[in-house]
């Protein structure tokens, strides 16, 4: 216990020192990237955007590899709390200096890179990205953009305040499919869309379970305290790292947070919806014995059906009702699909638009964009209104790199925070209804005051708008 107390004291000192020096640095100067100093079209001396990657394993591994693949980025620094997970990326980029603590990296190296990616568990997205933005760094943040509603609004406003180039990691927003569907809709092929269904086969990790028993020994390669970051102090448990954290509210945002940014992006673009006015949810439960329901409020439920109402936009005649379904729940098959006909794209994941004149479908990342019946797709005629992103989803990474090189406001990005922020907020607001089940044991319709970010008819749910960060970790 004495050793653990000593470690905590050292970590708290490190946090205080970073927050003090970081605040002074942000207040005293703004980092101007080398390519800006050289004028339009000039790159850093290495002819590359210098990128620092926070989170180098798993999704971070593929993100970092794709930045390098653009041909215009050099991976200058790597940071990960787990030496096991980061091993492959460190081997692939041996010249990149490696850190375990992102605060130390920012404190020591902020003058030596231009932009940073954040590919950590959800609960640490905001604090890392925000400190980078304060230092003038462009940021690429994995989806969902943040863990909390409050954080999403904060980062959206920070992007404009600090004038930095941003992108969320929902790469399907750069695919042709989402643009093609916008053109079909704008051409009047569906009439007025009033209802949308989005669904996923996630979770593909455990949910609706009890918190595991603590493990006696933390792997030597993992800095558990750094991994926890903003989350409450808890003993180490097995299999939470590197993936199953998604099913626990302290760290993840469930199936909706994982897949919603991919599947709900298309309705946001096509219909120009932004902030919902109300939400309701039903959730799947588990029984631990005969007529004995399990109650596991720390864990996301095994399945849910959420209904959001979005107000009329310039592209709709009235409100839009959006249904979200996870855990394998799917909407009724439309009559336009033959009995044995596949939806298309990645099975178990999809998005169905229902209009007054027709319907259309897409899969994950807006793949398999299709009018229904499918035979209509081949002969569909709609003028191209939206420029395509070279490389589609794979080009999402290069788009951010090139945007950082060009500078703030010079190019349009598929999922810059002005777009990703409202999308993330809508999904996190929907999770308030899911979490509300553990507070009152039943479903109600939650009325949402978007300007003030609060539920107006059930105050207990507002505790999830902005969680309490662990002492020593602040925004």
CSV table of N, CA, C and O in Angstrom, one decimal, residues 232-352:
chain,number,residue,atom,x,y,z
A,232,UNK,N,-12.5,6.7,-12.8
A,232,UNK,CA,-12.3,6.5,-11.4
A,232,UNK,C,-11.2,5.5,-11.1
A,232,UNK,O,-10.9,4.6,-11.9
A,233,UNK,N,-10.5,5.6,-10.0
A,233,UNK,CA,-9.4,4.7,-9.6
A,233,UNK,C,-10.0,3.3,-9.3
A,233,UNK,O,-10.9,3.2,-8.4
A,234,UNK,N,-9.6,2.3,-10.0
A,234,UNK,CA,-10.1,0.9,-9.7
A,234,UNK,C,-8.9,0.0,-9.8
A,234,UNK,O,-7.9,0.2,-10.5
A,235,UNK,N,-9.1,-1.2,-9.2
A,235,UNK,CA,-8.1,-2.2,-9.3
A,235,UNK,C,-8.1,-2.8,-10.7
A,235,UNK,O,-9.1,-2.8,-11.4
A,236,UNK,N,-7.0,-3.3,-11.2
A,236,UNK,CA,-6.8,-3.9,-12.5
A,236,UNK,C,-7.7,-5.1,-12.6
A,236,UNK,O,-7.8,-6.0,-11.7
A,237,UNK,N,-8.4,-5.2,-13.8
A,237,UNK,CA,-9.1,-6.4,-14.1
A,237,UNK,C,-8.7,-7.0,-15.5
A,237,UNK,O,-8.3,-6.2,-16.3
A,238,UNK,N,-8.8,-8.3,-15.6
A,238,UNK,CA,-8.3,-8.9,-16.9
A,238,UNK,C,-9.3,-8.6,-18.0
A,238,UNK,O,-10.5,-8.5,-17.8
A,239,UNK,N,-8.8,-8.5,-19.2
A,239,UNK,CA,-9.5,-8.4,-20.5
A,239,UNK,C,-10.2,-7.1,-20.7
A,239,UNK,O,-10.9,-6.9,-21.7
A,240,UNK,N,-10.1,-6.2,-19.8
A,240,UNK,CA,-10.7,-4.8,-20.0
A,240,UNK,C,-9.8,-4.1,-21.1
A,240,UNK,O,-10.4,-3.5,-22.0
A,241,UNK,N,-8.5,-4.3,-21.0
A,241,UNK,CA,-7.6,-3.8,-22.0
A,241,UNK,C,-7.3,-5.0,-22.9
A,241,UNK,O,-7.1,-6.1,-22.4
A,242,UNK,N,-7.3,-4.9,-24.2
A,242,UNK,CA,-7.4,-3.7,-25.0
A,242,UNK,C,-8.7,-3.3,-25.6
A,242,UNK,O,-8.9,-2.2,-26.2
A,243,UNK,N,-9.8,-4.2,-25.4
A,243,UNK,CA,-11.0,-3.9,-26.2
A,243,UNK,C,-12.3,-3.9,-25.5
A,243,UNK,O,-13.2,-3.2,-25.8
A,244,UNK,N,-12.4,-4.8,-24.4
A,244,UNK,CA,-13.7,-5.0,-23.8
A,244,UNK,C,-14.1,-3.8,-22.9
A,244,UNK,O,-15.2,-3.8,-22.4
A,245,UNK,N,-13.3,-2.7,-22.8
A,245,UNK,CA,-13.7,-1.5,-22.1
A,245,UNK,C,-14.9,-0.9,-22.7
A,245,UNK,O,-15.6,-0.1,-22.1
A,246,UNK,N,-15.2,-1.2,-24.0
A,246,UNK,CA,-16.3,-0.6,-24.7
A,246,UNK,C,-17.6,-0.8,-24.0
A,246,UNK,O,-18.6,0.0,-24.2
A,247,UNK,N,-17.8,-1.9,-23.3
A,247,UNK,CA,-19.0,-2.3,-22.7
A,247,UNK,C,-19.2,-1.7,-21.3
A,247,UNK,O,-20.2,-2.0,-20.6
A,248,UNK,N,-18.3,-0.8,-20.8
A,248,UNK,CA,-18.4,-0.3,-19.5
A,248,UNK,C,-18.5,1.2,-19.5
A,248,UNK,O,-17.7,1.9,-20.2
A,249,UNK,N,-19.5,1.8,-18.8
A,249,UNK,CA,-19.8,3.2,-19.0
A,249,UNK,C,-18.6,4.1,-18.5
A,249,UNK,O,-18.5,5.3,-19.0
A,250,UNK,N,-17.8,3.7,-17.6
A,250,UNK,CA,-16.7,4.5,-17.2
A,250,UNK,C,-15.7,4.8,-18.3
A,250,UNK,O,-15.0,5.8,-18.2
A,251,UNK,N,-15.7,3.9,-19.3
A,251,UNK,CA,-14.6,4.0,-20.3
A,251,UNK,C,-15.2,4.1,-21.7
A,251,UNK,O,-14.7,4.9,-22.6
A,252,UNK,N,-16.3,3.4,-22.0
A,252,UNK,CA,-16.9,3.3,-23.4
A,252,UNK,C,-18.2,3.9,-23.4
A,252,UNK,O,-18.8,4.4,-22.5
A,253,UNK,N,-18.8,3.9,-24.6
A,253,UNK,CA,-20.1,4.4,-24.9
A,253,UNK,C,-21.0,3.4,-25.6
A,253,UNK,O,-22.0,3.7,-26.2
A,254,UNK,N,-20.7,2.1,-25.4
A,254,UNK,CA,-21.5,1.0,-25.9
A,254,UNK,C,-21.5,0.9,-27.4
A,254,UNK,O,-20.7,1.5,-28.1
A,255,UNK,N,-22.5,0.1,-27.9
A,255,UNK,CA,-22.6,-0.2,-29.3
A,255,UNK,C,-22.9,1.1,-30.1
A,255,UNK,O,-22.4,1.3,-31.2
A,256,UNK,N,-23.7,2.0,-29.5
A,256,UNK,CA,-24.1,3.3,-30.1
A,256,UNK,C,-22.8,4.1,-30.4
A,256,UNK,O,-22.6,4.7,-31.4
A,257,UNK,N,-22.0,4.2,-29.3
A,257,UNK,CA,-20.8,5.0,-29.5
A,257,UNK,C,-19.8,4.4,-30.5
A,257,UNK,O,-19.1,5.1,-31.2
A,258,UNK,N,-19.8,3.1,-30.5
A,258,UNK,CA,-18.8,2.4,-31.4
A,258,UNK,C,-19.2,2.5,-32.9
A,258,UNK,O,-18.4,2.9,-33.7
A,259,UNK,N,-20.5,2.3,-33.2
A,259,UNK,CA,-20.9,2.2,-34.6
A,259,UNK,C,-21.8,3.3,-35.0
A,259,UNK,O,-22.0,3.5,-36.2
A,260,UNK,N,-22.4,4.1,-34.1
A,260,UNK,CA,-23.3,5.2,-34.4
A,260,UNK,C,-22.7,6.2,-35.3
A,260,UNK,O,-23.3,6.7,-36.3
A,261,UNK,N,-21.4,6.6,-35.1
A,261,UNK,CA,-20.8,7.6,-35.9
A,261,UNK,C,-20.6,7.1,-37.3
A,261,UNK,O,-20.4,8.0,-38.2
A,262,UNK,N,-20.5,5.8,-37.5
A,262,UNK,CA,-20.4,5.3,-38.9
A,262,UNK,C,-21.8,5.3,-39.6
A,262,UNK,O,-21.9,5.7,-40.7
A,263,UNK,N,-22.8,4.8,-38.9
A,263,UNK,CA,-24.1,4.5,-39.5
A,263,UNK,C,-25.0,5.7,-39.5
A,263,UNK,O,-25.9,5.8,-40.4
A,264,UNK,N,-24.9,6.6,-38.5
A,264,UNK,CA,-25.8,7.7,-38.5
A,264,UNK,C,-25.3,8.9,-39.2
A,264,UNK,O,-26.0,9.9,-39.4
A,265,UNK,N,-24.0,8.9,-39.6
A,265,UNK,CA,-23.4,10.0,-40.4
A,265,UNK,C,-24.2,10.2,-41.7
A,265,UNK,O,-24.5,11.4,-42.0
A,266,UNK,N,-24.6,9.2,-42.4
A,266,UNK,CA,-25.3,9.4,-43.7
A,266,UNK,C,-26.7,10.1,-43.5
A,266,UNK,O,-26.9,11.1,-44.2
A,267,UNK,N,-27.5,9.8,-42.5
A,267,UNK,CA,-28.7,10.6,-42.3
A,267,UNK,C,-28.4,12.1,-41.9
A,267,UNK,O,-29.1,13.0,-42.4
A,268,UNK,N,-27.3,12.3,-41.2
A,268,UNK,CA,-27.0,13.7,-40.9
A,268,UNK,C,-26.6,14.4,-42.1
A,268,UNK,O,-27.1,15.6,-42.3
A,269,UNK,N,-25.9,13.8,-43.0
A,269,UNK,CA,-25.5,14.5,-44.3
A,269,UNK,C,-26.7,14.7,-45.2
A,269,UNK,O,-26.9,15.8,-45.8
A,270,UNK,N,-27.4,13.6,-45.4
A,270,UNK,CA,-28.5,13.6,-46.4
A,270,UNK,C,-29.6,14.5,-46.0
A,270,UNK,O,-30.1,15.3,-46.9
A,271,UNK,N,-30.0,14.5,-44.7
A,271,UNK,CA,-31.2,15.2,-44.3
A,271,UNK,C,-30.8,16.5,-43.6
A,271,UNK,O,-31.7,17.3,-43.2
A,272,UNK,N,-29.5,16.8,-43.3
A,272,UNK,CA,-29.1,18.0,-42.6
A,272,UNK,C,-29.7,18.1,-41.2
A,272,UNK,O,-29.9,19.2,-40.7
A,273,UNK,N,-29.9,16.9,-40.6
A,273,UNK,CA,-30.3,17.0,-39.2
A,273,UNK,C,-29.1,17.2,-38.3
A,273,UNK,O,-27.9,16.9,-38.7
A,274,UNK,N,-29.3,17.7,-37.1
A,274,UNK,CA,-28.2,18.0,-36.2
A,274,UNK,C,-28.5,17.7,-34.7
A,274,UNK,O,-28.0,16.7,-34.2
A,275,UNK,N,-29.4,18.4,-34.1
A,275,UNK,CA,-29.7,18.2,-32.7
A,275,UNK,C,-31.1,17.6,-32.4
A,275,UNK,O,-32.0,18.2,-32.9
A,276,UNK,N,-31.2,16.5,-31.7
A,276,UNK,CA,-32.5,16.0,-31.4
A,276,UNK,C,-33.2,16.7,-30.3
A,276,UNK,O,-32.6,17.4,-29.5
A,277,UNK,N,-34.6,16.6,-30.3
A,277,UNK,CA,-35.4,17.3,-29.3
A,277,UNK,C,-35.8,16.4,-28.2
A,277,UNK,O,-36.1,16.8,-27.1
A,278,UNK,N,-35.9,15.1,-28.5
A,278,UNK,CA,-36.3,14.1,-27.5
A,278,UNK,C,-35.8,12.7,-27.9
A,278,UNK,O,-35.5,12.5,-29.0
A,279,UNK,N,-35.8,11.8,-26.9
A,279,UNK,CA,-35.3,10.5,-27.1
A,279,UNK,C,-36.0,9.6,-26.1
A,279,UNK,O,-36.3,9.9,-25.0
A,280,UNK,N,-36.2,8.3,-26.5
A,280,UNK,CA,-36.7,7.3,-25.7
A,280,UNK,C,-36.0,6.0,-26.0
A,280,UNK,O,-35.5,5.8,-27.2
A,281,UNK,N,-36.0,5.0,-25.1
A,281,UNK,CA,-35.2,3.8,-25.3
A,281,UNK,C,-35.8,2.6,-24.6
A,281,UNK,O,-36.4,2.8,-23.5
A,282,UNK,N,-35.7,1.5,-25.2
A,282,UNK,CA,-36.0,0.2,-24.5
A,282,UNK,C,-34.7,-0.6,-24.6
A,282,UNK,O,-34.0,-0.6,-25.6
A,283,UNK,N,-34.4,-1.3,-23.5
A,283,UNK,CA,-33.1,-2.0,-23.5
A,283,UNK,C,-33.3,-3.5,-23.1
A,283,UNK,O,-34.3,-3.8,-22.4
A,284,UNK,N,-32.4,-4.3,-23.6
A,284,UNK,CA,-32.5,-5.7,-23.3
A,284,UNK,C,-32.0,-6.0,-21.9
A,284,UNK,O,-31.1,-5.3,-21.4
A,285,UNK,N,-32.5,-7.0,-21.2
A,285,UNK,CA,-32.0,-7.3,-19.9
A,285,UNK,C,-31.5,-8.8,-19.8
A,285,UNK,O,-31.6,-9.5,-20.8
A,286,UNK,N,-31.0,-9.1,-18.7
A,286,UNK,CA,-30.5,-10.4,-18.4
A,286,UNK,C,-31.0,-10.9,-17.1
A,286,UNK,O,-31.3,-10.1,-16.2
A,287,UNK,N,-31.2,-12.2,-17.0
A,287,UNK,CA,-31.7,-12.9,-15.7
A,287,UNK,C,-30.6,-13.8,-15.2
A,287,UNK,O,-30.0,-14.5,-15.9
A,288,UNK,N,-30.3,-13.6,-13.9
A,288,UNK,CA,-29.2,-14.4,-13.3
A,288,UNK,C,-29.8,-15.6,-12.5
A,288,UNK,O,-29.0,-16.5,-12.1
A,289,UNK,N,-31.1,-15.7,-12.4
A,289,UNK,CA,-31.8,-16.9,-11.8
A,289,UNK,C,-33.3,-16.8,-12.2
A,289,UNK,O,-33.7,-15.8,-12.9
A,290,UNK,N,-34.1,-17.7,-11.8
A,290,UNK,CA,-35.5,-17.7,-12.1
A,290,UNK,C,-36.1,-16.4,-11.6
A,290,UNK,O,-36.1,-16.2,-10.3
A,291,UNK,N,-36.7,-15.6,-12.5
A,291,UNK,CA,-37.4,-14.4,-12.1
A,291,UNK,C,-36.5,-13.4,-11.4
A,291,UNK,O,-37.0,-12.5,-10.7
A,292,UNK,N,-35.2,-13.6,-11.5
A,292,UNK,CA,-34.3,-12.7,-10.8
A,292,UNK,C,-33.5,-11.9,-11.9
A,292,UNK,O,-32.5,-12.5,-12.4
A,293,UNK,N,-33.9,-10.7,-12.1
A,293,UNK,CA,-33.2,-9.9,-13.1
A,293,UNK,C,-31.8,-9.4,-12.6
A,293,UNK,O,-31.7,-9.0,-11.4
A,294,UNK,N,-30.8,-9.5,-13.4
A,294,UNK,CA,-29.5,-8.9,-13.1
A,294,UNK,C,-29.5,-7.4,-13.2
A,294,UNK,O,-30.1,-6.9,-14.2
A,295,UNK,N,-28.9,-6.7,-12.3
A,295,UNK,CA,-28.8,-5.3,-12.4
A,295,UNK,C,-27.3,-4.9,-12.4
A,295,UNK,O,-26.6,-5.1,-11.4
A,296,UNK,N,-26.9,-4.4,-13.5
A,296,UNK,CA,-25.5,-4.1,-13.7
A,296,UNK,C,-25.3,-2.7,-14.3
A,296,UNK,O,-25.0,-2.5,-15.5
A,297,UNK,N,-25.5,-1.7,-13.4
A,297,UNK,CA,-25.5,-0.3,-14.0
A,297,UNK,C,-24.2,0.2,-14.5
A,297,UNK,O,-24.1,1.1,-15.2
A,298,UNK,N,-23.1,-0.5,-14.1
A,298,UNK,CA,-21.8,-0.1,-14.6
A,298,UNK,C,-21.6,-0.5,-16.1
A,298,UNK,O,-20.7,0.0,-16.8
A,299,UNK,N,-22.4,-1.5,-16.5
A,299,UNK,CA,-22.2,-2.1,-17.8
A,299,UNK,C,-23.3,-1.7,-18.8
A,299,UNK,O,-24.5,-1.5,-18.4
A,300,UNK,N,-23.0,-1.4,-20.0
A,300,UNK,CA,-24.0,-1.1,-21.1
A,300,UNK,C,-24.9,-2.4,-21.3
A,300,UNK,O,-24.4,-3.5,-21.0
A,301,UNK,N,-26.1,-2.2,-21.7
A,301,UNK,CA,-27.0,-3.3,-21.8
A,301,UNK,C,-26.7,-4.2,-23.0
A,301,UNK,O,-26.0,-3.7,-24.0
A,302,UNK,N,-27.2,-5.4,-23.1
A,302,UNK,CA,-26.8,-6.3,-24.2
A,302,UNK,C,-27.5,-5.9,-25.5
A,302,UNK,O,-27.0,-6.3,-26.6
A,303,UNK,N,-28.6,-5.1,-25.5
A,303,UNK,CA,-29.2,-4.7,-26.7
A,303,UNK,C,-30.1,-3.5,-26.4
A,303,UNK,O,-30.4,-3.2,-25.2
A,304,UNK,N,-30.4,-2.7,-27.4
A,304,UNK,CA,-31.3,-1.5,-27.2
A,304,UNK,C,-32.0,-1.1,-28.4
A,304,UNK,O,-31.5,-1.4,-29.5
A,305,UNK,N,-33.1,-0.4,-28.3
A,305,UNK,CA,-33.8,0.2,-29.4
A,305,UNK,C,-34.1,1.6,-28.9
A,305,UNK,O,-34.8,1.8,-28.0
A,306,UNK,N,-33.5,2.6,-29.6
A,306,UNK,CA,-33.6,4.0,-29.3
A,306,UNK,C,-34.3,4.7,-30.4
A,306,UNK,O,-34.1,4.5,-31.5
A,307,UNK,N,-35.2,5.7,-30.0
A,307,UNK,CA,-35.9,6.5,-30.9
A,307,UNK,C,-35.7,8.0,-30.7
A,307,UNK,O,-35.9,8.5,-29.6
A,308,UNK,N,-35.1,8.7,-31.7
A,308,UNK,CA,-34.8,10.1,-31.6
A,308,UNK,C,-35.7,10.9,-32.5
A,308,UNK,O,-36.0,10.4,-33.6
A,309,UNK,N,-36.1,12.1,-32.0
A,309,UNK,CA,-36.8,13.0,-32.9
A,309,UNK,C,-35.9,14.2,-33.2
A,309,UNK,O,-35.4,14.9,-32.3
A,310,UNK,N,-35.8,14.4,-34.5
A,310,UNK,CA,-35.0,15.6,-35.0
A,310,UNK,C,-36.0,16.6,-35.7
A,310,UNK,O,-36.9,16.2,-36.4
A,311,UNK,N,-35.9,17.9,-35.4
A,311,UNK,CA,-36.8,18.8,-35.9
A,311,UNK,C,-36.6,19.0,-37.4
A,311,UNK,O,-35.6,18.7,-38.0
A,312,UNK,N,-37.6,19.6,-38.0
A,312,UNK,CA,-37.7,19.9,-39.5
A,312,UNK,C,-36.4,20.6,-39.9
A,312,UNK,O,-35.9,21.5,-39.2
A,313,UNK,N,-35.9,20.3,-41.0
A,313,UNK,CA,-34.7,21.0,-41.6
A,313,UNK,C,-35.1,21.6,-43.0
A,313,UNK,O,-36.3,21.4,-43.5
A,314,UNK,N,-34.2,22.3,-43.6
A,314,UNK,CA,-34.5,22.8,-44.9
A,314,UNK,C,-34.7,21.7,-46.0
A,314,UNK,O,-35.2,22.0,-47.1
A,315,UNK,N,-34.3,20.5,-45.6
A,315,UNK,CA,-34.4,19.4,-46.6
A,315,UNK,C,-35.5,18.4,-46.2
A,315,UNK,O,-35.6,17.4,-46.9
A,316,UNK,N,-36.3,18.7,-45.2
A,316,UNK,CA,-37.4,17.8,-44.9
A,316,UNK,C,-38.7,18.7,-44.7
A,316,UNK,O,-38.6,19.9,-44.5
A,317,UNK,N,-39.8,18.0,-44.9
A,317,UNK,CA,-41.1,18.7,-44.7
A,317,UNK,C,-41.6,18.7,-43.3
A,317,UNK,O,-42.5,19.5,-43.0
A,318,UNK,N,-41.0,17.9,-42.4
A,318,UNK,CA,-41.4,17.8,-41.0
A,318,UNK,C,-40.3,17.2,-40.2
A,318,UNK,O,-39.2,17.1,-40.7
A,319,UNK,N,-40.7,16.8,-39.0
A,319,UNK,CA,-39.7,16.1,-38.1
A,319,UNK,C,-39.2,14.8,-38.7
A,319,UNK,O,-39.9,14.2,-39.6
A,320,UNK,N,-38.1,14.4,-38.3
A,320,UNK,CA,-37.5,13.1,-38.7
A,320,UNK,C,-37.4,12.2,-37.5
A,320,UNK,O,-36.8,12.6,-36.5
A,321,UNK,N,-37.9,11.0,-37.6
A,321,UNK,CA,-37.8,10.0,-36.5
A,321,UNK,C,-36.7,9.0,-36.9
A,321,UNK,O,-36.7,8.4,-38.0
A,322,UNK,N,-35.7,8.9,-36.0
A,322,UNK,CA,-34.5,8.0,-36.3
A,322,UNK,C,-34.5,6.9,-35.3
A,322,UNK,O,-34.5,7.2,-34.0
A,323,UNK,N,-34.6,5.7,-35.7
A,323,UNK,CA,-34.5,4.5,-34.9
A,323,UNK,C,-33.1,4.0,-34.9
A,323,UNK,O,-32.5,3.7,-35.9
A,324,UNK,N,-32.5,3.7,-33.7
A,324,UNK,CA,-31.3,3.0,-33.5
A,324,UNK,C,-31.5,1.7,-32.9
A,324,UNK,O,-32.2,1.6,-31.8
A,325,UNK,N,-30.9,0.6,-33.4
A,325,UNK,CA,-31.1,-0.7,-32.9
A,325,UNK,C,-29.7,-1.4,-32.8
A,325,UNK,O,-29.0,-1.4,-33.8
A,326,UNK,N,-29.4,-2.0,-31.7
A,326,UNK,CA,-28.2,-2.8,-31.6
A,326,UNK,C,-28.4,-4.1,-30.9
A,326,UNK,O,-29.5,-4.4,-30.5
A,327,UNK,N,-27.4,-4.9,-30.8
A,327,UNK,CA,-27.5,-6.2,-30.2
A,327,UNK,C,-28.2,-7.2,-31.1
A,327,UNK,O,-28.7,-8.3,-30.7
A,328,UNK,N,-28.2,-6.9,-32.4
A,328,UNK,CA,-28.7,-7.9,-33.4
A,328,UNK,C,-30.2,-7.6,-33.8
A,328,UNK,O,-30.7,-8.2,-34.7
A,329,UNK,N,-30.8,-6.6,-33.1
A,329,UNK,CA,-32.2,-6.2,-33.5
A,329,UNK,C,-32.1,-5.4,-34.8
A,329,UNK,O,-31.3,-4.6,-35.1
A,330,UNK,N,-33.1,-5.8,-35.7
A,330,UNK,CA,-33.2,-5.1,-37.0
A,330,UNK,C,-34.6,-4.7,-37.3
A,330,UNK,O,-35.6,-5.3,-36.7
A,331,UNK,N,-34.8,-3.7,-38.2
A,331,UNK,CA,-36.2,-3.3,-38.5
A,331,UNK,C,-36.8,-4.4,-39.4
A,331,UNK,O,-36.1,-5.3,-39.9
A,332,UNK,N,-38.1,-4.3,-39.5
A,332,UNK,CA,-38.8,-5.2,-40.5
A,332,UNK,C,-38.3,-5.0,-41.9
A,332,UNK,O,-38.1,-3.9,-42.3
A,333,UNK,N,-38.1,-6.1,-42.6
A,333,UNK,CA,-37.6,-6.0,-43.9
A,333,UNK,C,-38.6,-5.2,-44.8
A,333,UNK,O,-39.8,-5.5,-44.8
A,334,UNK,N,-38.2,-4.3,-45.6
A,334,UNK,CA,-39.1,-3.6,-46.5
A,334,UNK,C,-39.6,-4.5,-47.6
A,334,UNK,O,-39.0,-5.4,-48.0
A,335,UNK,N,-40.8,-4.2,-48.0
A,335,UNK,CA,-41.4,-5.0,-49.1
A,335,UNK,C,-40.6,-5.0,-50.4
A,335,UNK,O,-40.7,-5.9,-51.2
A,336,UNK,N,-39.8,-4.0,-50.6
A,336,UNK,CA,-39.0,-3.8,-51.8
A,336,UNK,C,-37.9,-4.8,-51.9
A,336,UNK,O,-37.3,-5.0,-52.9
A,337,UNK,N,-37.6,-5.5,-50.7
A,337,UNK,CA,-36.5,-6.5,-50.8
A,337,UNK,C,-37.2,-7.9,-51.0
A,337,UNK,O,-38.2,-8.2,-50.3
A,338,UNK,N,-36.7,-8.7,-51.9
A,338,UNK,CA,-37.2,-10.0,-52.1
A,338,UNK,C,-37.0,-10.9,-50.8
A,338,UNK,O,-36.1,-10.6,-50.1
A,339,UNK,N,-37.8,-11.9,-50.6
A,339,UNK,CA,-37.7,-12.7,-49.4
A,339,UNK,C,-36.3,-13.2,-49.1
A,339,UNK,O,-35.9,-13.3,-47.9
A,340,UNK,N,-35.6,-13.6,-50.1
A,340,UNK,CA,-34.2,-14.2,-49.9
A,340,UNK,C,-33.1,-13.2,-50.2
A,340,UNK,O,-31.9,-13.6,-50.3
A,341,UNK,N,-33.4,-12.0,-50.5
A,341,UNK,CA,-32.5,-11.0,-50.9
A,341,UNK,C,-31.7,-10.4,-49.7
A,341,UNK,O,-32.3,-10.0,-48.8
A,342,UNK,N,-30.4,-10.3,-49.8
A,342,UNK,CA,-29.6,-9.7,-48.8
A,342,UNK,C,-29.8,-8.2,-48.8
A,342,UNK,O,-30.0,-7.6,-49.9
A,343,UNK,N,-29.6,-7.6,-47.6
A,343,UNK,CA,-29.6,-6.1,-47.6
A,343,UNK,C,-28.5,-5.6,-48.5
A,343,UNK,O,-28.7,-4.6,-49.2
A,344,UNK,N,-27.3,-6.1,-48.3
A,344,UNK,CA,-26.1,-5.6,-49.0
A,344,UNK,C,-25.1,-5.1,-48.0
A,344,UNK,O,-25.4,-4.8,-46.9
A,345,UNK,N,-23.9,-5.1,-48.5
A,345,UNK,CA,-22.8,-4.6,-47.6
A,345,UNK,C,-22.5,-5.5,-46.5
A,345,UNK,O,-22.7,-6.7,-46.5
A,346,UNK,N,-22.0,-4.9,-45.4
A,346,UNK,CA,-21.6,-5.7,-44.2
A,346,UNK,C,-22.9,-6.2,-43.5
A,346,UNK,O,-23.7,-5.4,-43.1
A,347,UNK,N,-23.0,-7.5,-43.4
A,347,UNK,CA,-24.3,-8.1,-42.9
A,347,UNK,C,-24.4,-7.7,-41.4
A,347,UNK,O,-23.4,-7.7,-40.6
A,348,UNK,N,-25.6,-7.5,-41.0
A,348,UNK,CA,-25.8,-7.1,-39.6
A,348,UNK,C,-25.7,-5.7,-39.2
A,348,UNK,O,-25.9,-5.3,-38.1
A,349,UNK,N,-25.4,-4.8,-40.2
A,349,UNK,CA,-25.3,-3.4,-40.0
A,349,UNK,C,-25.9,-2.7,-41.2
A,349,UNK,O,-25.6,-3.0,-42.4
A,350,UNK,N,-26.7,-1.7,-40.9
A,350,UNK,CA,-27.3,-1.0,-42.1
A,350,UNK,C,-28.0,0.3,-41.7
A,350,UNK,O,-28.2,0.6,-40.5
A,351,UNK,N,-28.5,1.0,-42.7
A,351,UNK,CA,-29.2,2.3,-42.5
A,351,UNK,C,-30.3,2.3,-43.6
A,351,UNK,O,-29.9,2.3,-44.8
A,352,UNK,N,-31.6,2.5,-43.2
A,352,UNK,CA,-32.7,2.5,-44.2
A,352,UNK,C,-33.4,3.8,-44.1
A,352,UNK,O,-33.8,4.3,-43.0
